[in-house]
PDB file of C-alpha atoms and ligand atoms in Angstrom:
ATOM      1  CA  MET A   1      92.812  55.909 113.950  1.00 94.00           C
ATOM      2  CA  LYS A   2      96.296  54.450 113.622  1.00 97.00           C
ATOM      3  CA  ILE A   3      97.603  53.267 110.315  1.00 98.00           C
ATOM      4  CA  ASP A   4     100.467  51.004 109.722  1.00 97.00           C
ATOM      5  CA  VAL A   5     101.954  49.190 106.701  1.00 98.00           C
ATOM      6  CA  LEU A   6     103.786  45.962 106.488  1.00 98.00           C
ATOM      7  CA  PRO A   7     106.029  46.013 103.486  1.00 98.00           C
ATOM      8  CA  VAL A   8     105.994  42.120 103.118  1.00 98.00           C
ATOM      9  CA  PHE A   9     103.468  39.813 104.562  1.00 97.00           C
ATOM     10  CA  GLY A  10     104.461  37.222 107.157  1.00 94.00           C
ATOM     11  CA  LYS A  11     105.968  39.432 109.757  1.00 87.00           C
ATOM     12  CA  GLN A  12     102.623  40.337 111.492  1.00 90.00           C
ATOM     13  CA  THR A  13     101.861  39.265 114.872  1.00 90.00           C
ATOM     14  CA  ASP A  14      98.487  37.894 116.095  1.00 89.00           C
ATOM     15  CA  SER A  15      97.837  40.939 118.234  1.00 90.00           C
ATOM     16  CA  GLN A  16      98.323  43.164 115.239  1.00 91.00           C
ATOM     17  CA  LEU A  17      95.408  41.345 113.414  1.00 94.00           C
ATOM     18  CA  GLN A  18      92.932  41.940 116.338  1.00 93.00           C
ATOM     19  CA  ASP A  19      90.553  44.862 116.376  1.00 94.00           C
ATOM     20  CA  THR A  20      92.202  45.943 113.218  1.00 96.00           C
ATOM     21  CA  THR A  21      90.900  46.253 109.601  1.00 98.00           C
ATOM     22  CA  VAL A  22      93.551  44.531 107.384  1.00 98.00           C
ATOM     23  CA  ILE A  23      93.854  45.798 103.796  1.00 98.00           C
ATOM     24  CA  VAL A  24      95.858  43.226 101.711  1.00 98.00           C
ATOM     25  CA  VAL A  25      97.520  44.803  98.571  1.00 98.00           C
ATOM     26  CA  ASP A  26      98.886  43.087  95.725  1.00 98.00           C
ATOM     27  CA  VAL A  27      98.471  45.699  93.034  1.00 98.00           C
ATOM     28  CA  LEU A  28     100.470  43.665  90.398  1.00 98.00           C
ATOM     29  CA  ARG A  29      98.394  41.785  90.091  1.00 98.00           C
ATOM     30  CA  ALA A  30      96.487  39.569  92.391  1.00 98.00           C
ATOM     31  CA  THR A  31      94.252  41.912  94.228  1.00 98.00           C
ATOM     32  CA  THR A  32      93.446  43.861  91.013  1.00 98.00           C
ATOM     33  CA  SER A  33      92.507  40.517  89.263  1.00 98.00           C
ATOM     34  CA  ILE A  34      90.382  39.418  92.096  1.00 98.00           C
ATOM     35  CA  ILE A  35      88.404  42.666  92.160  1.00 98.00           C
ATOM     36  CA  SER A  36      88.073  42.247  88.553  1.00 98.00           C
ATOM     37  CA  ALA A  37      86.682  38.710  89.014  1.00 98.00           C
ATOM     38  CA  LEU A  38      84.005  40.104  91.176  1.00 98.00           C
ATOM     39  CA  ASN A  39      83.212  42.714  88.819  1.00 98.00           C
ATOM     40  CA  GLY A  40      83.129  40.198  86.020  1.00 97.00           C
ATOM     41  CA  GLY A  41      80.241  38.414  87.841  1.00 97.00           C
ATOM     42  CA  ALA A  42      82.095  35.800  89.795  1.00 98.00           C
ATOM     43  CA  VAL A  43      79.998  34.521  92.749  1.00 97.00           C
ATOM     44  CA  LYS A  44      83.126  34.160  94.995  1.00 98.00           C
ATOM     45  CA  VAL A  45      86.802  33.824  94.677  1.00 98.00           C
ATOM     46  CA  VAL A  46      88.640  31.244  96.743  1.00 98.00           C
ATOM     47  CA  PRO A  47      92.511  31.896  97.023  1.00 98.00           C
ATOM     48  CA  SER A  48      94.712  28.884  97.397  1.00 98.00           C
ATOM     49  CA  VAL A  49      98.465  29.123  98.228  1.00 98.00           C
ATOM     50  CA  ASP A  50      99.167  25.729  96.473  1.00 98.00           C
ATOM     51  CA  ALA A  51      98.138  25.152  92.863  1.00 98.00           C
ATOM     52  CA  GLY A  52      97.468  21.359  93.502  1.00 98.00           C
ATOM     53  CA  ASP A  53      95.140  22.425  96.285  1.00 98.00           C
ATOM     54  CA  ALA A  54      93.393  24.631  93.725  1.00 98.00           C
ATOM     55  CA  VAL A  55      92.845  21.788  91.281  1.00 98.00           C
ATOM     56  CA  ALA A  56      91.655  19.411  94.072  1.00 97.00           C
ATOM     57  CA  LEU A  57      89.073  22.040  95.138  1.00 97.00           C
ATOM     58  CA  ALA A  58      87.825  22.535  91.582  1.00 97.00           C
ATOM     59  CA  SER A  59      87.352  18.821  91.313  1.00 96.00           C
ATOM     60  CA  ARG A  60      85.539  18.610  94.428  1.00 96.00           C
ATOM     61  CA  LEU A  61      83.129  21.526  93.554  1.00 94.00           C
ATOM     62  CA  GLY A  62      82.792  20.389  90.072  1.00 95.00           C
ATOM     63  CA  MET A  63      84.817  21.724  87.174  1.00 91.00           C
ATOM     64  CA  SER A  64      81.695  23.300  85.529  1.00 94.00           C
ATOM     65  CA  GLU A  65      81.175  25.394  88.554  1.00 96.00           C
ATOM     66  CA  CYS A  66      84.725  26.746  88.761  1.00 97.00           C
ATOM     67  CA  VAL A  67      87.334  28.672  86.861  1.00 97.00           C
ATOM     68  CA  LEU A  68      90.859  27.936  87.780  1.00 98.00           C
ATOM     69  CA  GLY A  69      93.262  31.143  87.518  1.00 98.00           C
ATOM     70  CA  GLY A  70      96.771  31.993  88.560  1.00 97.00           C
ATOM     71  CA  GLU A  71     100.492  32.359  87.872  1.00 97.00           C
ATOM     72  CA  ARG A  72     103.868  31.367  88.867  1.00 97.00           C
ATOM     73  CA  GLY A  73     106.534  33.909  87.978  1.00 93.00           C
ATOM     74  CA  GLY A  74     103.890  35.786  86.185  1.00 94.00           C
ATOM     75  CA  VAL A  75     103.260  32.893  83.831  1.00 96.00           C
ATOM     76  CA  LYS A  76      99.895  31.091  83.720  1.00 97.00           C
ATOM     77  CA  ILE A  77      99.826  27.847  85.535  1.00 98.00           C
ATOM     78  CA  PRO A  78      99.767  24.984  83.106  1.00 97.00           C
ATOM     79  CA  GLY A  79      96.235  23.567  82.793  1.00 96.00           C
ATOM     80  CA  PHE A  80      94.546  26.557  84.327  1.00 97.00           C
ATOM     81  CA  GLU A  81      92.026  28.435  82.338  1.00 96.00           C
ATOM     82  CA  LEU A  82      93.193  32.030  83.234  1.00 97.00           C
ATOM     83  CA  GLY A  83      96.510  33.648  84.228  1.00 97.00           C
ATOM     84  CA  ASN A  84      96.710  36.717  86.176  1.00 97.00           C
ATOM     85  CA  SER A  85      95.727  39.371  83.843  1.00 97.00           C
ATOM     86  CA  PRO A  86      92.787  41.475  85.436  1.00 98.00           C
ATOM     87  CA  LYS A  87      91.023  42.078  82.157  1.00 94.00           C
ATOM     88  CA  ASP A  88      90.605  38.292  81.591  1.00 94.00           C
ATOM     89  CA  TYR A  89      88.617  38.204  84.845  1.00 96.00           C
ATOM     90  CA  LEU A  90      86.259  40.855  83.491  1.00 93.00           C
ATOM     91  CA  SER A  91      85.100  38.414  80.860  1.00 83.00           C
ATOM     92  CA  ARG A  92      82.184  36.078  80.595  1.00 87.00           C
ATOM     93  CA  THR A  93      84.421  33.138  81.545  1.00 93.00           C
ATOM     94  CA  VAL A  94      83.903  34.041  85.305  1.00 97.00           C
ATOM     95  CA  ARG A  95      80.219  34.947  85.300  1.00 97.00           C
ATOM     96  CA  GLY A  96      78.232  32.810  87.886  1.00 97.00           C
ATOM     97  CA  LYS A  97      81.231  30.777  88.653  1.00 97.00           C
ATOM     98  CA  THR A  98      83.565  30.189  91.707  1.00 98.00           C
ATOM     99  CA  VAL A  99      87.036  31.522  90.797  1.00 98.00           C
ATOM    100  CA  ILE A 100      89.874  29.584  92.450  1.00 98.00           C
ATOM    101  CA  VAL A 101      93.138  31.474  92.150  1.00 98.00           C
ATOM    102  CA  SER A 102      96.667  30.512  93.179  1.00 98.00           C
ATOM    103  CA  THR A 103      99.365  33.187  92.718  1.00 97.00           C
ATOM    104  CA  THR A 104     103.026  33.551  93.618  1.00 96.00           C
ATOM    105  CA  ASN A 105     102.831  36.094  96.443  1.00 96.00           C
ATOM    106  CA  GLY A 106      99.162  37.441  96.771  1.00 97.00           C
ATOM    107  CA  THR A 107      97.350  34.348  97.830  1.00 98.00           C
ATOM    108  CA  GLY A 108     100.043  33.803 100.354  1.00 98.00           C
ATOM    109  CA  ALA A 109      99.610  37.305 101.726  1.00 98.00           C
ATOM    110  CA  LEU A 110      95.833  36.616 102.134  1.00 98.00           C
ATOM    111  CA  TYR A 111      96.354  33.148 103.920  1.00 97.00           C
ATOM    112  CA  SER A 112      98.928  34.931 106.313  1.00 97.00           C
ATOM    113  CA  VAL A 113      96.124  37.319 107.725  1.00 97.00           C
ATOM    114  CA  ARG A 114      93.365  34.640 107.770  1.00 96.00           C
ATOM    115  CA  SER A 115      92.898  35.150 111.503  1.00 94.00           C
ATOM    116  CA  ALA A 116      92.101  38.870 111.377  1.00 95.00           C
ATOM    117  CA  ASP A 117      88.749  40.271 112.483  1.00 91.00           C
ATOM    118  CA  SER A 118      88.265  42.051 109.116  1.00 96.00           C
ATOM    119  CA  VAL A 119      90.218  41.684 105.915  1.00 98.00           C
ATOM    120  CA  LEU A 120      89.668  43.784 102.818  1.00 98.00           C
ATOM    121  CA  LEU A 121      91.543  43.772  99.401  1.00 98.00           C
ATOM    122  CA  GLY A 122      92.929  47.035  98.205  1.00 98.00           C
ATOM    123  CA  SER A 123      94.534  48.065  94.810  1.00 98.00           C
ATOM    124  CA  MET A 124      94.939  51.370  92.840  1.00 98.00           C
ATOM    125  CA  ILE A 125      91.642  50.776  91.023  1.00 98.00           C
ATOM    126  CA  ASN A 126      89.539  50.592  94.166  1.00 98.00           C
ATOM    127  CA  ARG A 127      91.770  52.740  96.620  1.00 98.00           C
ATOM    128  CA  THR A 128      89.109  55.245  97.547  1.00 98.00           C
ATOM    129  CA  ALA A 129      86.436  52.645  97.884  1.00 98.00           C
ATOM    130  CA  ALA A 130      88.764  50.507 100.070  1.00 98.00           C
ATOM    131  CA  ALA A 131      89.713  53.358 102.227  1.00 98.00           C
ATOM    132  CA  LYS A 132      86.168  54.502 102.812  1.00 98.00           C
ATOM    133  CA  ALA A 133      85.228  50.870 103.897  1.00 98.00           C
ATOM    134  CA  ALA A 134      88.247  50.684 106.320  1.00 98.00           C
ATOM    135  CA  ALA A 135      87.716  54.220 107.614  1.00 98.00           C
ATOM    136  CA  CYS A 136      83.992  53.609 108.243  1.00 96.00           C
ATOM    137  CA  ASN A 137      84.877  50.345 110.230  1.00 94.00           C
ATOM    138  CA  GLY A 138      86.494  52.670 112.722  1.00 93.00           C
ATOM    139  CA  ASN A 139      89.223  50.332 113.719  1.00 96.00           C
ATOM    140  CA  ASP A 140      92.929  50.939 113.311  1.00 97.00           C
ATOM    141  CA  ILE A 141      94.277  49.905 109.913  1.00 98.00           C
ATOM    142  CA  LEU A 142      97.093  47.725 108.939  1.00 98.00           C
ATOM    143  CA  ILE A 143      97.900  47.549 105.295  1.00 98.00           C
ATOM    144  CA  VAL A 144      99.820  44.114 104.485  1.00 98.00           C
ATOM    145  CA  CYS A 145     101.642  44.140 101.118  1.00 98.00           C
ATOM    146  CA  ALA A 146     102.226  41.019  99.284  1.00 98.00           C
ATOM    147  CA  GLY A 147     105.649  42.068  98.022  1.00 97.00           C
ATOM    148  CA  THR A 148     107.598  40.092  95.477  1.00 95.00           C
ATOM    149  CA  GLU A 149     108.990  36.685  96.630  1.00 92.00           C
ATOM    150  CA  GLY A 150     109.653  38.023 100.217  1.00 95.00           C
ATOM    151  CA  GLN A 151     110.970  41.523  99.156  1.00 97.00           C
ATOM    152  CA  PRO A 152     109.189  44.703  99.468  1.00 98.00           C
ATOM    153  CA  SER A 153     107.802  45.975  96.044  1.00 98.00           C
ATOM    154  CA  ALA A 154     107.496  49.507  95.196  1.00 98.00           C
ATOM    155  CA  ASP A 155     104.317  49.048  93.384  1.00 98.00           C
ATOM    156  CA  ASP A 156     102.618  47.669  96.568  1.00 98.00           C
ATOM    157  CA  LEU A 157     104.339  50.466  98.754  1.00 98.00           C
ATOM    158  CA  CYS A 158     102.937  53.191  96.340  1.00 98.00           C
ATOM    159  CA  THR A 159      99.419  51.749  96.343  1.00 99.00           C
ATOM    160  CA  ALA A 160      99.488  51.445 100.184  1.00 99.00           C
ATOM    161  CA  GLY A 161     100.272  55.088 100.186  1.00 98.00           C
ATOM    162  CA  ALA A 162      97.325  55.774  97.769  1.00 99.00           C
ATOM    163  CA  VAL A 163      94.950  54.190 100.176  1.00 99.00           C
ATOM    164  CA  ILE A 164      96.238  56.204 103.171  1.00 98.00           C
ATOM    165  CA  ASP A 165      95.958  59.266 101.074  1.00 98.00           C
ATOM    166  CA  ALA A 166      92.341  58.358 100.361  1.00 98.00           C
ATOM    167  CA  VAL A 167      91.477  57.507 103.993  1.00 98.00           C
ATOM    168  CA  ARG A 168      92.055  61.342 104.849  1.00 97.00           C
ATOM    169  CA  ASN A 169      88.734  61.940 102.951  1.00 97.00           C
ATOM    170  CA  PHE A 170      86.738  59.812 105.549  1.00 98.00           C
ATOM    171  CA  ALA A 171      88.660  59.959 108.817  1.00 96.00           C
ATOM    172  CA  ASP A 172      90.829  62.648 110.732  1.00 93.00           C
ATOM    173  CA  ILE A 173      94.330  61.325 111.048  1.00 95.00           C
ATOM    174  CA  ARG A 174      96.095  63.028 113.858  1.00 94.00           C
ATOM    175  CA  ASP A 175      99.858  63.541 114.334  1.00 93.00           C
ATOM    176  CA  GLY A 176     101.447  60.380 115.443  1.00 96.00           C
ATOM    177  CA  GLU A 177      98.837  58.036 114.224  1.00 98.00           C
ATOM    178  CA  LEU A 178     100.763  57.070 110.949  1.00 98.00           C
ATOM    179  CA  SER A 179     103.727  54.559 111.397  1.00 98.00           C
ATOM    180  CA  ASP A 180     106.901  55.580 109.811  1.00 98.00           C
ATOM    181  CA  MET A 181     106.248  53.116 107.038  1.00 98.00           C
ATOM    182  CA  ALA A 182     102.872  54.595 106.476  1.00 98.00           C
ATOM    183  CA  ILE A 183     104.348  58.086 106.098  1.00 98.00           C
ATOM    184  CA  ILE A 184     106.923  56.868 103.647  1.00 98.00           C
ATOM    185  CA  CYS A 185     104.220  54.949 101.611  1.00 98.00           C
ATOM    186  CA  GLU A 186     102.049  57.963 101.344  1.00 98.00           C
ATOM    187  CA  SER A 187     105.061  60.199 100.451  1.00 98.00           C
ATOM    188  CA  LEU A 188     106.125  57.594  97.700  1.00 98.00           C
ATOM    189  CA  TYR A 189     102.472  57.872  96.328  1.00 98.00           C
ATOM    190  CA  HIS A 190     102.505  61.611  96.321  1.00 98.00           C
ATOM    191  CA  SER A 191     105.886  61.529  94.386  1.00 98.00           C
ATOM    192  CA  TRP A 192     104.444  58.965  91.874  1.00 98.00           C
ATOM    193  CA  ARG A 193     101.288  61.042  91.426  1.00 98.00           C
ATOM    194  CA  GLU A 194     103.385  64.193  90.715  1.00 98.00           C
ATOM    195  CA  GLY A 195     105.580  62.469  88.339  1.00 98.00           C
ATOM    196  CA  ARG A 196     108.678  62.650  90.589  1.00 98.00           C
ATOM    197  CA  PHE A 197     108.986  58.889  91.077  1.00 98.00           C
ATOM    198  CA  ASP A 198     109.268  56.515  88.169  1.00 97.00           C
ATOM    199  CA  LEU A 199     107.769  53.073  88.958  1.00 98.00           C
ATOM    200  CA  SER A 200     108.822  51.587  85.663  1.00 97.00           C
ATOM    201  CA  LYS A 201     112.363  51.114  86.901  1.00 95.00           C
ATOM    202  CA  THR A 202     111.257  49.029  89.940  1.00 98.00           C
ATOM    203  CA  PHE A 203     111.664  45.324  89.656  1.00 97.00           C
ATOM    204  CA  HIS A 204     108.233  43.688  89.587  1.00 97.00           C
ATOM    205  CA  PHE A 205     106.809  46.440  87.518  1.00 98.00           C
ATOM    206  CA  ALA A 206     109.644  46.290  84.856  1.00 98.00           C
ATOM    207  CA  ARG A 207     109.486  42.495  84.693  1.00 97.00           C
ATOM    208  CA  LEU A 208     105.872  42.501  84.005  1.00 98.00           C
ATOM    209  CA  CYS A 209     106.315  44.873  81.203  1.00 98.00           C
ATOM    210  CA  ALA A 210     109.367  43.025  79.796  1.00 98.00           C
ATOM    211  CA  MET A 211     107.086  39.934  79.749  1.00 98.00           C
ATOM    212  CA  GLY A 212     104.508  41.902  77.588  1.00 98.00           C
ATOM    213  CA  PHE A 213     102.053  42.798  80.253  1.00 98.00           C
ATOM    214  CA  GLU A 214     102.194  46.594  79.732  1.00 98.00           C
ATOM    215  CA  ASP A 215      98.489  46.692  79.364  1.00 98.00           C
ATOM    216  CA  ASP A 216      98.058  44.960  82.704  1.00 98.00           C
ATOM    217  CA  VAL A 217     100.240  47.373  84.434  1.00 98.00           C
ATOM    218  CA  ALA A 218      98.517  50.426  82.914  1.00 98.00           C
ATOM    219  CA  PHE A 219      95.178  48.865  83.981  1.00 98.00           C
ATOM    220  CA  CYS A 220      96.315  48.083  87.618  1.00 98.00           C
ATOM    221  CA  PHE A 221      97.766  51.650  87.944  1.00 98.00           C
ATOM    222  CA  THR A 222      94.719  53.657  86.873  1.00 98.00           C
ATOM    223  CA  PRO A 223      93.211  54.796  90.119  1.00 98.00           C
ATOM    224  CA  ASP A 224      89.688  54.709  91.301  1.00 98.00           C
ATOM    225  CA  THR A 225      88.072  52.863  88.292  1.00 98.00           C
ATOM    226  CA  THR A 226      85.687  50.758  90.557  1.00 98.00           C
ATOM    227  CA  ASP A 227      83.889  50.812  93.926  1.00 98.00           C
ATOM    228  CA  THR A 228      84.130  47.158  94.518  1.00 98.00           C
ATOM    229  CA  VAL A 229      85.741  46.087  97.715  1.00 98.00           C
ATOM    230  CA  PRO A 230      86.444  42.558  98.279  1.00 98.00           C
ATOM    231  CA  THR A 231      86.471  40.948 101.720  1.00 98.00           C
ATOM    232  CA  TYR A 232      88.101  37.682 102.817  1.00 98.00           C
ATOM    233  CA  LYS A 233      86.623  35.672 105.536  1.00 97.00           C
ATOM    234  CA  ASP A 234      86.733  31.782 106.238  1.00 96.00           C
ATOM    235  CA  GLY A 235      88.752  31.143 103.160  1.00 97.00           C
ATOM    236  CA  VAL A 236      86.274  32.919 100.747  1.00 98.00           C
ATOM    237  CA  ILE A 237      86.403  36.381  98.968  1.00 98.00           C
ATOM    238  CA  VAL A 238      83.128  38.163  98.263  1.00 98.00           C
ATOM    239  CA  ARG A 239      82.019  41.620  97.843  1.00 98.00           C
ATOM    240  CA  TYR A 240      82.151  43.765 101.057  1.00 97.00           C
ATOM    241  CA  GLU A 241      78.577  45.216 101.479  1.00 90.00           C
TER     242      GLU A 241
HETATM  243  C1  MLT B 301     101.549  37.550  92.820  1.00 95.48           C
HETATM  244  O1  MLT B 301     100.693  37.051  93.390  1.00 95.48           O
HETATM  245  O2  MLT B 301     102.699  37.313  92.957  1.00 95.48           O
HETATM  246  C2  MLT B 301     101.330  38.417  91.658  1.00 95.48           C
HETATM  247  O3  MLT B 301     100.053  38.797  91.389  1.00 95.48           O
HETATM  248  C3  MLT B 301     102.155  38.058  90.482  1.00 95.48           C
HETATM  249  C4  MLT B 301     101.646  38.625  89.155  1.00 95.48           C
HETATM  250  O4  MLT B 301     102.000  39.678  88.744  1.00 95.48           O
HETATM  251  O5  MLT B 301     100.980  37.815  88.447  1.00 95.48           O
END
């Protein structure tokens, strides 16, 4: 089983998406919030790259059936009910609803892999469950990181490494099957786990903390708190069964 990591979405080719299980990672915070929405009882999550399209979809479906969530630059989109704090999506607000989310990078990353055969959402909170689902699929794995505004983000790379580390519990990975980027990510994750790499100095992590989202960051970086694995198909995110 080959495993590769794209540090930032958008550079993948169509052939990389065929016969491959894609895992989209935006640990701070989109994929963590979407997992939380499903855990909070949302019927489904619809990612929308454009905030205006999200509002139009909510009007079409009926505002009482939907919850609008999302951020730009970390800040809640004006008029939306929720921002992008994962704990907000665990609340009663989303129960029985369709959650429509639009975020700066994460929803773009999802849209960019819409033609893939199989797309899962990964984060630190579901790293082992996501790894198990992908390994059991048997296909090669491509982890696509959202990054931050077109740049690689250490938080996503570390999480990609955490998923790869967990895949080893479910599949044999032979020499030569990890790309160089996959090896770098796994090594970064081990350094972080062993306290030798400090994420708090990295750009997106530090920016969210400076904005007062320390609790979100701590929540997002607590490994294996849930078995929920979302899957994205035909524009909609539901639980992977
Ligand atoms: C994104 O999609 O860019 C992020 O999830 C930003 C954030 O931390 O809210």
